[in-house]
């Protein structure tokens, strides 16, 4: 409950009405905004000041009405019902006002204190807000959620406590009154009781469960009453809008560009082209240039000076090496990839904000349904390209429990941004400019395996029920450079915080384990084995069939469970790469081709290692979120399954690539085609035998008319 009327304010509205944008405007925050249902999956609460008084505003996930269709909608409705004393800013848009006002209508039925906030898309609106205020007896305001003047208007309303409740009485009939006789009153107010009864009488499962109705009571539910109630509600809303000079002839989201984007022949090639351009600008071109620039600054401007100072003033060799190798060699390696990681997040934000992501969800919804998912999964899976940990949280928006589990379990198969350093360094050492194709294929491999796994789950243990997928096509929007700047700032801050805590600590730990024995003796310039070498040698035989069996590669994979970025920094430490060298990253790549180093590869084993890194195990952050979202059982199954899939996929890739090195790619391709046709022929023969039937007029097995 709210301590008093204005301690906490709820920001409520349909998805895609600009709630999060308004939240950022009022609080000067950087909450994630986007044109996709499920972007907000939990409440976001921030305090802000008006003069000397502190207020708290809560941005809730979007809802269409007070009847939930998904997890995040149920979360919002629970929050509203449990905080009945909190005033509400009900956010609508001018273009979809008729539909948006259904939620307002039900909030007034609950007798809540509300301000109607209409986010106008353009300045052509002639809506008479005074007329709406006169009819509904609540404050109504037209704003532009991206305009600072709107912030001042809303703050004035909040300060003056212009929240009013005008209860819309529920229309009873004999059937509803008889239905109420079966229900005992519970510990809520009269408003909630009447509202719950009416919703239950409309066969709303959420409120039936709230009232704990038994089977005998449920038999008295009238399914036709829902249609009658909806008609009455929309008739009331229509009459208000007609009297307020409301008119909107614009079809939301309609665009001539969709004739190309949504074309059944062009949609997939366009998507592949867009993703190829994203990878090119991220890994090469702009991303490579910015990474080289940052690398130069870290190594030449900072690294060399710090190393020279320590060498001249510190007498302990191990301490100097700790800073040079553990800090600059470990963390410095990862920091240099910051521009590429930020670029990937920015490109994903562009796809989302432009409205393309919603269309992509529409395009592949039917295809995903065949493997037990829906268009809602698109947002989660695409978010996984940025960070699997945060992507797992967005799986909450699935309204089917099994679909939610499947979507969450599939997120680690999408190649997250933390794996970029692995692809860039190892792939660059062996494949040069062709590495962009290798990276593209790795991303596609992760997607294909995820869909196959989803199909298997759908046929076995996690069969999905019919899923509702409500999708709005937002209008195509111009690039908001201020928003992109905020996203960049937020991602840089998040990455540097991660660098300064988790990655710094584990880079130092890796250096310590690689340079000290179990008896805590420094191993430099002697033949004793370090702690990490002993552990790596114990584990490494497992990976021998995959082409990489050195203790260094095994140890790097173990450290990668903490965070995938640490894999490359570990390799730099294992191969004794001088962090103060001018061509630090190039030296790491070159060291991988030298068999005398701790970590080295051949082209086939390098590709096998990259595939294994793509698939083998999520980081500890993702594991933690998975455990919270899907439970210990499915998290354990997921980790074991990922390791098996990674092992089999790497073994296959290594075997095929090795064959191409020995016999040539054309020979292997021809052999693969022959095997494909042989297997296809056998499967077709089996299928034909199974479909073999007798003719309708004969029961003899030797009938010549049998098919």
XYZ file of C-alpha atoms in Angstrom:
707
model
C 0.000 0.000 0.000
C 1.027 3.596 -0.508
C 1.917 5.449 2.667
C -0.049 8.475 1.504
C -1.708 9.727 -1.653
C 1.414 10.864 -3.473
C 4.222 8.727 -2.093
C 3.978 6.404 -5.076
C 2.480 6.981 -8.532
C 1.739 4.155 -10.958
C 2.425 4.563 -14.684
C -0.149 2.355 -16.433
C -1.197 1.872 -20.055
C -1.309 -0.341 -23.127
C 1.968 -1.609 -24.612
C 3.645 0.815 -27.002
C 1.972 3.971 -25.675
C 5.195 5.641 -24.529
C 5.073 4.831 -20.799
C 8.791 4.097 -20.475
C 9.640 7.213 -22.511
C 7.499 9.277 -20.151
C 9.109 7.530 -17.178
C 12.563 8.511 -18.468
C 11.377 12.079 -19.052
C 10.022 12.509 -15.525
C 12.881 10.826 -13.693
C 15.780 11.520 -16.089
C 16.429 7.776 -16.177
C 17.565 5.439 -18.964
C 14.959 2.690 -18.736
C 14.763 0.471 -21.812
C 12.120 1.673 -24.259
C 10.975 -0.084 -27.403
C 8.155 -0.818 -29.829
C 7.610 -4.374 -28.682
C 5.225 -6.069 -26.258
C 7.228 -7.405 -23.301
C 10.096 -4.890 -23.300
C 9.208 -4.099 -19.681
C 8.849 -7.367 -17.736
C 9.058 -6.015 -14.178
C 8.215 -2.783 -12.431
C 10.791 -0.008 -12.687
C 10.638 2.344 -9.736
C 12.575 5.600 -9.430
C 12.312 8.595 -7.141
C 12.238 12.185 -8.338
C 11.748 15.579 -6.780
C 9.257 18.358 -7.341
C 10.508 21.357 -5.399
C 11.478 19.892 -2.004
C 9.124 16.909 -2.018
C 10.258 13.448 -3.137
C 7.935 11.260 -5.204
C 8.242 7.706 -6.455
C 6.959 6.642 -9.869
C 6.526 3.026 -10.974
C 6.574 2.032 -14.653
C 4.547 -1.177 -15.035
C 4.514 -3.596 -18.001
C 1.858 -2.749 -20.589
C -1.672 -4.152 -20.244
C -4.698 -3.915 -22.556
C -7.267 -4.348 -19.791
C -7.533 -5.647 -16.245
C -7.664 -9.220 -17.605
C -4.175 -10.717 -18.057
C -2.995 -12.595 -21.148
C 0.640 -13.128 -20.125
C 3.006 -13.158 -17.164
C 3.933 -9.474 -17.323
C 0.278 -8.437 -17.694
C -0.621 -10.483 -14.621
C 2.296 -8.870 -12.792
C 0.963 -5.380 -13.606
C -2.608 -6.221 -12.621
C -1.457 -7.758 -9.336
C 0.563 -4.617 -8.634
C -2.410 -2.332 -9.349
C -4.800 -4.403 -7.211
C -2.316 -4.655 -4.329
C -1.597 -0.889 -4.341
C -5.136 0.417 -4.477
C -4.342 3.694 -2.669
C -1.725 4.746 -5.235
C -2.788 7.318 -7.857
C -2.413 6.323 -11.501
C -1.179 8.067 -14.635
C -3.090 6.202 -17.354
C -1.114 6.700 -20.586
C -2.885 6.472 -23.957
C -2.001 7.560 -27.475
C -4.033 9.809 -29.702
C -3.988 7.279 -32.554
C -5.285 4.325 -30.503
C -7.359 6.195 -27.937
C -10.554 4.181 -28.366
C -8.824 0.908 -27.613
C -6.626 2.404 -24.862
C -9.622 3.769 -22.947
C -10.935 0.295 -22.159
C -8.245 0.092 -19.476
C -9.205 3.548 -18.163
C -12.845 2.462 -18.014
C -11.979 -0.555 -15.844
C -9.701 1.496 -13.581
C -12.642 3.834 -12.945
C -14.859 0.815 -12.260
C -12.356 -0.006 -9.511
C -12.772 3.579 -8.213
C -9.073 4.424 -8.624
C -7.618 7.944 -8.614
C -6.547 8.571 -12.195
C -5.137 11.208 -14.519
C -5.701 10.486 -18.217
C -2.462 11.236 -20.099
C -2.870 11.239 -23.894
C 0.451 10.993 -25.680
C -0.209 12.851 -28.949
C 1.754 11.567 -31.926
C 1.248 14.793 -33.923
C -0.055 18.342 -33.495
C -3.131 17.856 -35.720
C -5.334 16.532 -32.921
C -8.487 18.566 -32.233
C -9.484 16.449 -29.254
C -11.500 18.397 -26.686
C -9.915 17.298 -23.407
C -12.193 19.631 -21.417
C -15.190 17.630 -22.629
C -13.588 14.360 -21.481
C -12.918 15.951 -18.084
C -16.515 17.117 -17.883
C -17.904 13.628 -18.606
C -15.440 11.474 -16.648
C -14.696 13.994 -13.871
C -10.959 13.272 -14.073
C -7.988 15.395 -15.150
C -7.079 14.894 -18.837
C -3.899 16.179 -20.464
C -2.364 16.068 -23.950
C 1.420 15.625 -23.949
C 4.383 14.691 -26.091
C 6.412 12.144 -24.101
C 9.636 13.323 -25.768
C 9.064 16.993 -24.935
C 10.419 18.511 -21.706
C 7.390 20.826 -21.467
C 5.252 17.731 -20.902
C 7.361 16.889 -17.888
C 6.605 20.289 -16.369
C 2.859 19.881 -17.032
C 2.733 16.474 -15.361
C 4.827 17.575 -12.410
C 2.395 20.441 -11.845
C -0.536 17.996 -11.824
C 1.295 15.709 -9.385
C 2.260 18.612 -7.122
C -1.310 19.973 -7.028
C -2.714 16.486 -6.366
C -5.047 16.591 -9.369
C -5.854 12.877 -9.185
C -9.601 12.202 -9.045
C -11.731 9.103 -8.806
C -15.123 8.962 -10.458
C -16.475 5.477 -10.017
C -18.275 4.052 -13.025
C -20.967 1.864 -11.540
C -21.226 -1.717 -12.693
C -24.479 -2.560 -14.446
C -26.087 -5.469 -12.674
C -28.733 -7.832 -13.962
C -30.660 -10.702 -12.438
C -28.180 -13.317 -13.615
C -25.223 -11.444 -12.103
C -27.082 -10.837 -8.836
C -27.914 -14.536 -8.576
C -24.276 -15.365 -9.310
C -23.149 -13.168 -6.398
C -25.204 -15.280 -4.025
C -22.794 -18.157 -4.598
C -19.756 -16.082 -3.604
C -18.709 -15.141 -0.101
C -17.299 -11.664 0.371
C -13.563 -11.562 0.961
C -11.178 -9.097 2.593
C -11.319 -6.446 -0.111
C -13.356 -3.302 -0.508
C -16.804 -3.267 -2.031
C -15.462 -1.867 -5.323
C -13.063 -4.757 -5.762
C -15.737 -7.267 -4.774
C -18.213 -6.078 -7.418
C -15.494 -5.870 -10.050
C -14.203 -9.374 -9.224
C -17.713 -10.801 -9.397
C -18.406 -9.246 -12.770
C -15.070 -10.436 -14.205
C -15.668 -13.936 -12.836
C -19.175 -13.971 -14.313
C -17.495 -13.248 -17.663
C -15.488 -16.459 -17.108
C -12.183 -14.633 -16.508
C -9.880 -17.353 -15.113
C -7.676 -14.862 -13.270
C -10.552 -13.549 -11.131
C -12.150 -16.984 -10.776
C -8.925 -18.119 -9.143
C -8.817 -14.956 -7.019
C -12.296 -15.754 -5.683
C -11.431 -19.461 -5.365
C -14.639 -20.492 -7.111
C -15.535 -24.177 -6.929
C -16.986 -26.246 -9.756
C -20.572 -25.741 -8.627
C -20.207 -21.973 -8.813
C -18.428 -22.113 -12.172
C -21.434 -23.929 -13.634
C -23.446 -20.710 -13.162
C -21.097 -18.611 -15.307
C -22.727 -16.979 -18.322
C -20.327 -16.898 -21.285
C -22.614 -14.566 -23.244
C -22.386 -11.910 -20.544
C -18.820 -11.021 -21.608
C -19.936 -9.956 -25.088
C -22.708 -7.845 -23.616
C -20.333 -6.132 -21.178
C -17.730 -5.364 -23.850
C -20.407 -3.816 -26.067
C -21.608 -1.599 -23.229
C -18.062 -0.496 -22.428
C -17.161 0.410 -26.008
C -20.507 2.140 -26.574
C -19.748 4.316 -23.547
C -16.194 5.031 -24.764
C -17.398 5.824 -28.290
C -19.998 8.273 -26.991
C -17.311 10.111 -24.971
C -14.951 10.368 -27.949
C -17.706 11.493 -30.325
C -18.702 14.261 -27.935
C -15.019 15.263 -27.629
C -14.483 15.810 -31.394
C -12.159 12.824 -31.574
C -11.182 11.686 -35.043
C -8.266 9.605 -36.219
C -8.196 8.327 -39.792
C -4.612 7.110 -39.606
C -4.054 3.353 -39.545
C -1.364 2.800 -36.931
C 1.767 1.211 -38.324
C 0.638 1.255 -41.962
C 3.498 1.951 -44.362
C 4.181 1.535 -48.069
C 7.597 0.217 -47.113
C 5.919 -2.952 -45.794
C 5.194 -4.021 -49.366
C 8.917 -4.704 -49.586
C 9.794 -5.582 -45.971
C 6.893 -8.041 -45.611
C 7.093 -9.451 -49.131
C 7.093 -13.242 -48.873
C 9.986 -13.550 -51.341
C 12.105 -10.626 -50.144
C 11.611 -10.672 -46.341
C 14.229 -13.366 -45.525
C 16.914 -12.044 -47.950
C 16.382 -8.544 -46.502
C 16.797 -9.862 -42.953
C 20.000 -11.733 -43.879
C 21.340 -8.633 -45.654
C 20.608 -6.462 -42.603
C 22.335 -8.896 -40.240
C 25.345 -9.217 -42.580
C 25.734 -5.428 -42.610
C 25.434 -5.372 -38.807
C 28.208 -7.969 -38.477
C 30.391 -6.222 -41.048
C 30.208 -2.826 -39.345
C 30.592 -4.443 -35.903
C 33.520 -6.792 -36.509
C 35.289 -5.007 -39.334
C 34.997 -1.490 -40.756
C 33.815 0.899 -38.000
C 34.053 -1.599 -35.123
C 37.592 -2.682 -35.992
C 38.751 0.939 -36.390
C 37.359 2.008 -33.003
C 38.768 -1.107 -31.285
C 42.234 -0.464 -32.723
C 42.034 3.154 -31.563
C 41.077 2.141 -28.016
C 43.724 -0.599 -28.022
C 46.386 1.941 -28.994
C 45.330 4.213 -26.130
C 45.371 1.390 -23.539
C 48.669 -0.124 -24.656
C 50.772 2.809 -25.819
C 49.481 5.686 -23.734
C 48.716 3.870 -20.477
C 50.240 0.375 -20.554
C 53.811 1.251 -21.524
C 54.091 4.107 -19.029
C 52.675 2.066 -16.138
C 54.923 -0.936 -16.968
C 58.041 1.219 -17.151
C 57.209 2.926 -13.870
C 56.619 -0.369 -12.040
C 59.759 -1.993 -13.436
C 61.838 0.939 -12.186
C 60.274 1.300 -8.737
C 58.983 -2.111 -7.586
C 61.465 -4.796 -6.558
C 59.014 -7.721 -6.459
C 58.969 -9.308 -9.925
C 55.704 -11.181 -9.327
C 53.902 -7.942 -8.395
C 55.124 -6.199 -11.555
C 54.017 -9.184 -13.649
C 50.660 -9.232 -11.884
C 49.916 -5.679 -13.031
C 51.411 -6.125 -16.511
C 49.889 -9.528 -17.299
C 46.977 -9.954 -14.892
C 45.554 -6.443 -15.194
C 46.694 -5.000 -18.542
C 47.083 -8.371 -20.230
C 43.717 -9.589 -18.930
C 41.338 -6.690 -18.485
C 43.055 -4.532 -21.129
C 42.393 -7.216 -23.724
C 38.674 -7.209 -22.986
C 38.311 -3.412 -22.788
C 39.644 -3.055 -26.320
C 36.534 -4.887 -27.593
C 34.196 -2.396 -25.922
C 33.433 -0.457 -29.170
C 32.367 -3.628 -30.989
C 30.135 -4.759 -28.122
C 28.513 -1.320 -27.845
C 27.992 -1.194 -31.621
C 26.127 -4.504 -31.529
C 23.799 -3.181 -28.803
C 23.232 0.031 -30.775
C 22.336 -1.866 -33.966
C 19.884 -4.056 -32.025
C 18.332 -0.910 -30.551
C 17.989 0.553 -34.053
C 16.179 -2.576 -35.272
C 13.827 -2.344 -32.314
C 13.153 1.405 -32.330
C 12.661 1.579 -36.090
C 9.716 -0.838 -35.874
C 11.478 -3.582 -37.842
C 11.666 -5.986 -34.903
C 7.867 -6.128 -34.568
C 7.577 -6.933 -38.260
C 10.223 -9.621 -37.955
C 8.203 -11.209 -35.140
C 5.147 -11.182 -37.414
C 7.089 -12.747 -40.287
C 8.367 -15.738 -38.395
C 5.514 -16.298 -35.944
C 4.030 -19.134 -38.033
C 7.425 -20.788 -38.453
C 8.141 -20.586 -34.716
C 4.758 -22.093 -33.852
C 5.843 -25.273 -35.625
C 8.623 -25.696 -33.058
C 6.480 -24.732 -30.065
C 7.362 -21.027 -29.854
C 5.661 -17.839 -31.002
C 6.499 -14.397 -32.304
C 6.997 -13.294 -28.683
C 10.157 -15.434 -28.635
C 11.747 -13.250 -31.325
C 12.455 -10.395 -28.921
C 14.034 -12.727 -26.352
C 16.181 -14.565 -28.905
C 17.390 -11.358 -30.572
C 18.177 -9.841 -27.167
C 20.389 -12.889 -26.590
C 22.760 -11.591 -29.258
C 23.480 -8.794 -26.801
C 23.368 -10.560 -23.430
C 21.836 -13.938 -22.578
C 21.396 -12.960 -18.929
C 19.002 -10.068 -19.595
C 17.358 -11.961 -22.474
C 16.331 -14.775 -20.104
C 14.308 -12.282 -18.081
C 12.250 -11.247 -21.125
C 11.080 -14.861 -21.556
C 8.602 -14.025 -18.773
C 6.271 -12.476 -21.341
C 5.339 -15.926 -22.665
C 1.779 -16.758 -21.604
C 2.431 -20.517 -21.800
C 4.643 -22.066 -19.115
C 6.284 -24.631 -21.411
C 6.935 -22.014 -24.107
C 8.533 -19.805 -21.459
C 10.853 -22.637 -20.331
C 11.810 -23.451 -23.926
C 12.497 -19.832 -24.823
C 14.655 -19.311 -21.714
C 16.613 -22.520 -22.362
C 17.305 -21.491 -25.967
C 18.831 -18.090 -25.142
C 22.391 -19.410 -24.477
C 22.498 -20.905 -27.996
C 22.339 -17.402 -29.460
C 25.855 -15.993 -29.684
C 26.066 -13.196 -27.095
C 28.359 -10.167 -27.376
C 30.764 -11.623 -24.781
C 31.857 -14.210 -27.375
C 32.939 -11.542 -29.873
C 36.550 -11.413 -28.603
C 36.858 -15.191 -29.092
C 35.672 -15.009 -32.709
C 37.707 -11.897 -33.499
C 41.055 -13.110 -32.111
C 40.965 -16.822 -32.968
C 39.083 -16.458 -36.255
C 41.272 -13.525 -37.294
C 44.411 -15.619 -36.755
C 43.364 -18.349 -39.196
C 40.681 -16.997 -41.523
C 41.617 -13.327 -42.072
C 38.981 -11.296 -43.893
C 36.901 -14.452 -44.425
C 36.260 -14.412 -40.676
C 33.071 -12.367 -41.173
C 31.596 -15.354 -43.041
C 32.726 -17.707 -40.272
C 31.114 -15.464 -37.641
C 27.882 -15.269 -39.650
C 27.815 -19.069 -39.917
C 28.381 -19.405 -36.159
C 25.382 -17.192 -35.457
C 23.258 -19.192 -37.922
C 24.468 -22.472 -36.373
C 23.319 -21.323 -32.931
C 19.880 -20.373 -34.309
C 19.435 -23.672 -36.194
C 20.424 -25.794 -33.192
C 18.091 -23.792 -30.941
C 15.133 -24.372 -33.285
C 15.915 -28.087 -33.608
C 16.114 -28.395 -29.823
C 12.818 -26.534 -29.460
C 11.217 -28.936 -31.923
C 12.479 -31.918 -29.882
C 11.155 -30.364 -26.663
C 7.811 -29.726 -28.381
C 7.510 -33.387 -29.387
C 8.567 -34.725 -25.979
C 8.469 -33.035 -22.556
C 7.538 -29.399 -23.200
C 4.551 -29.414 -25.507
C 3.080 -25.919 -25.739
C -0.585 -25.037 -25.551
C -2.215 -22.602 -27.943
C -0.448 -19.279 -27.431
C -1.931 -15.821 -27.833
C 0.307 -13.401 -29.695
C -0.943 -9.820 -29.764
C 1.255 -7.709 -32.017
C 1.128 -4.024 -32.861
C 2.884 -2.625 -35.882
C 4.401 0.697 -34.837
C 5.029 3.308 -37.490
C 8.540 3.385 -38.919
C 10.427 6.000 -36.951
C 13.415 8.179 -37.597
C 16.633 7.569 -35.710
C 16.559 9.198 -32.278
C 20.243 10.035 -31.792
C 19.667 11.162 -28.213
C 18.155 7.769 -27.408
C 21.080 5.996 -29.085
C 23.473 8.147 -27.064
C 21.685 7.098 -23.859
C 21.886 3.421 -24.870
C 25.590 3.772 -25.624
C 26.219 5.486 -22.296
C 24.256 2.824 -20.408
C 26.065 -0.085 -22.109
C 29.500 1.488 -21.627
C 28.715 2.045 -17.951
C 27.424 -1.517 -17.515
C 30.436 -2.998 -19.321
C 32.968 -0.964 -17.349
C 31.280 -1.897 -14.070
C 31.545 -5.531 -15.101
C 35.195 -4.980 -16.057
C 35.957 -3.229 -12.783
C 34.430 -5.946 -10.619
C 33.920 -9.436 -11.979
C 36.391 -9.530 -14.874
C 39.194 -7.716 -13.058
C 38.893 -10.058 -10.091
C 38.863 -13.207 -12.186
C 41.686 -12.022 -14.462
C 43.843 -11.583 -11.379
C 42.673 -14.985 -10.085
C 43.564 -16.646 -13.405
C 47.008 -15.033 -13.352
C 47.522 -16.222 -9.759
C 46.481 -19.809 -10.548
C 48.716 -19.818 -13.640
C 51.774 -18.488 -11.789
C 51.645 -20.167 -8.377
C 51.765 -23.769 -7.170
C 49.516 -25.363 -4.566
C 52.266 -24.595 -2.033
C 52.048 -20.889 -3.093
C 55.486 -20.803 -4.726
C 56.023 -18.496 -7.710
C 56.623 -20.756 -10.728
C 58.452 -18.290 -13.007
C 61.814 -19.573 -14.315
C 61.417 -23.063 -12.810
C 59.948 -26.345 -13.978
C 57.200 -26.693 -11.374
C 53.599 -26.848 -12.530
C 51.100 -24.180 -11.598
C 47.700 -24.839 -10.019
C 45.899 -24.115 -13.268
C 48.242 -26.300 -15.309
C 47.576 -29.306 -13.065
C 43.801 -28.765 -13.297
C 44.023 -28.181 -17.064
C 46.078 -31.328 -17.656
C 43.517 -33.349 -15.718
C 40.597 -32.012 -17.831
C 42.299 -31.638 -21.254
C 42.095 -35.310 -22.435
C 38.313 -34.853 -22.774
C 38.910 -32.380 -25.616
C 41.513 -34.374 -27.538
C 38.961 -35.714 -30.102
C 37.955 -32.092 -30.776
C 41.485 -31.093 -31.815
C 42.498 -28.986 -28.801
C 44.000 -30.964 -25.946
C 46.478 -28.576 -24.307
C 46.001 -27.668 -20.662
C 45.766 -24.010 -21.665
C 42.684 -24.450 -23.886
C 40.978 -26.576 -21.223
C 41.760 -23.975 -18.542
C 40.532 -21.120 -20.759
C 37.203 -22.917 -21.225
C 36.878 -23.369 -17.468
C 37.468 -19.658 -16.846
C 34.964 -18.873 -19.622
C 32.150 -20.281 -17.488
C 32.498 -17.157 -15.322
C 32.371 -14.837 -18.348
C 33.160 -15.617 -21.974
C 35.307 -12.472 -22.280
C 37.860 -14.035 -19.909
C 38.742 -16.759 -22.460
C 40.893 -14.415 -24.570
C 42.442 -12.652 -21.567
C 43.338 -16.099 -20.160
C 44.971 -17.078 -23.447
C 47.012 -13.861 -23.361
C 48.224 -14.767 -19.857
C 48.962 -18.419 -20.739
C 50.965 -17.473 -23.853
C 52.909 -14.763 -21.971
C 51.881 -11.964 -24.314
C 53.430 -8.664 -23.260
C 50.540 -6.280 -22.644
C 52.763 -3.248 -23.273
C 53.695 -4.365 -26.794
C 52.547 -2.147 -29.637
C 50.752 -4.930 -31.522
C 49.263 -6.653 -28.491
C 46.162 -8.183 -30.134
C 48.105 -9.194 -33.232
C 50.631 -10.895 -30.954
C 47.855 -12.922 -29.316
C 46.583 -14.052 -32.722
C 50.083 -14.937 -33.944
C 50.824 -16.885 -30.747
C 47.925 -19.208 -31.508
C 49.693 -20.501 -34.620
C 52.886 -21.426 -32.738
C 52.894 -25.084 -31.482
C 55.470 -24.159 -28.812
C 52.960 -21.990 -26.937
C 50.611 -23.260 -24.235
C 47.536 -22.429 -26.348
C 47.808 -23.072 -30.079
C 45.506 -24.231 -32.865
C 45.371 -25.436 -36.428
C 42.636 -24.033 -38.698
C 40.448 -27.101 -38.061
C 40.947 -27.097 -34.276
C 40.450 -23.304 -34.162
C 37.058 -23.636 -35.842
C 36.183 -26.533 -33.535
C 37.132 -24.427 -30.492
C 35.004 -21.502 -31.696
C 31.983 -23.788 -32.148
C 32.524 -25.220 -28.661
C 32.723 -21.695 -27.160
C 29.472 -20.829 -28.937
C 27.569 -23.725 -27.393
C 29.228 -25.300 -24.371
C 27.874 -23.537 -21.268
C 26.279 -20.197 -20.357
C 28.054 -17.830 -17.987
C 27.333 -17.876 -14.248
C 25.048 -14.828 -14.594
C 22.822 -16.617 -17.103
C 22.868 -19.811 -15.033
C 21.691 -17.812 -12.012
C 18.810 -16.228 -13.944
C 17.843 -19.556 -15.536
C 17.668 -21.162 -12.101
C 15.366 -18.400 -10.912
C 13.133 -18.419 -14.005
C 12.810 -22.133 -14.882
C 14.009 -23.922 -11.731
C 16.991 -26.032 -10.713
C 15.875 -29.133 -12.645
C 15.641 -27.510 -16.080
C 18.766 -25.421 -15.484
C 20.776 -28.571 -14.741
C 19.319 -30.343 -17.786
C 20.118 -27.301 -19.921
C 23.794 -27.150 -18.853
C 24.370 -30.878 -19.404
C 22.536 -30.797 -22.728
C 24.528 -27.802 -23.920
C 27.816 -29.528 -23.139
C 26.767 -32.666 -25.061
C 25.526 -30.621 -28.044
C 28.685 -28.482 -28.034
C 30.883 -31.581 -27.907
C 29.051 -33.332 -30.776
C 28.909 -30.187 -32.934
C 32.622 -29.427 -32.410
C 33.548 -33.047 -33.132
C 31.554 -32.971 -36.372
C 33.021 -29.623 -37.469
C 36.567 -30.742 -36.657
C 36.127 -34.057 -38.507
C 34.631 -32.428 -41.637
C 37.181 -29.591 -41.727
C 40.006 -32.075 -41.247
C 38.743 -34.090 -44.205
C 38.669 -30.971 -46.385
C 42.287 -30.254 -45.429
C 43.310 -33.775 -46.466
C 41.085 -34.534 -49.479
C 39.929 -31.093 -50.596
C 36.569 -29.408 -50.226
C 35.119 -30.705 -53.527
C 35.761 -34.345 -52.622
C 34.160 -33.941 -49.200
C 31.204 -32.059 -50.693
C 30.649 -34.787 -53.293
C 30.844 -37.443 -50.577
C 28.304 -35.501 -48.455
C 25.903 -35.263 -51.431
C 26.141 -39.023 -52.021
C 25.416 -39.738 -48.334
C 22.498 -37.292 -48.407
C 20.889 -38.995 -51.400
C 21.441 -42.455 -49.900
C 19.826 -41.467 -46.599
C 16.974 -39.684 -48.406
C 16.317 -42.767 -50.545
C 16.172 -45.024 -47.485
C 13.826 -42.652 -45.636
C 11.548 -42.311 -48.685
C 11.443 -46.109 -49.059
C 10.483 -46.543 -45.389
C 7.847 -43.827 -45.722
C 6.449 -45.498 -48.844
C 6.195 -48.854 -47.085
C 4.373 -47.281 -44.152
C 1.855 -45.589 -46.466
C 1.307 -48.783 -48.476
C -2.477 -49.493 -48.392
C -4.902 -51.926 -49.959
C -7.551 -50.868 -52.438
C -11.067 -50.431 -51.089
C -12.519 -53.396 -53.051
C -9.959 -56.012 -52.124
C -8.488 -57.498 -48.982
C -5.821 -59.574 -50.673
C -2.220 -58.691 -49.906
C -1.193 -59.371 -53.508
C -3.741 -57.032 -55.060
C -2.233 -55.355 -58.110
C -4.077 -52.110 -57.366
C -2.307 -51.568 -54.075
C -0.579 -48.225 -53.831
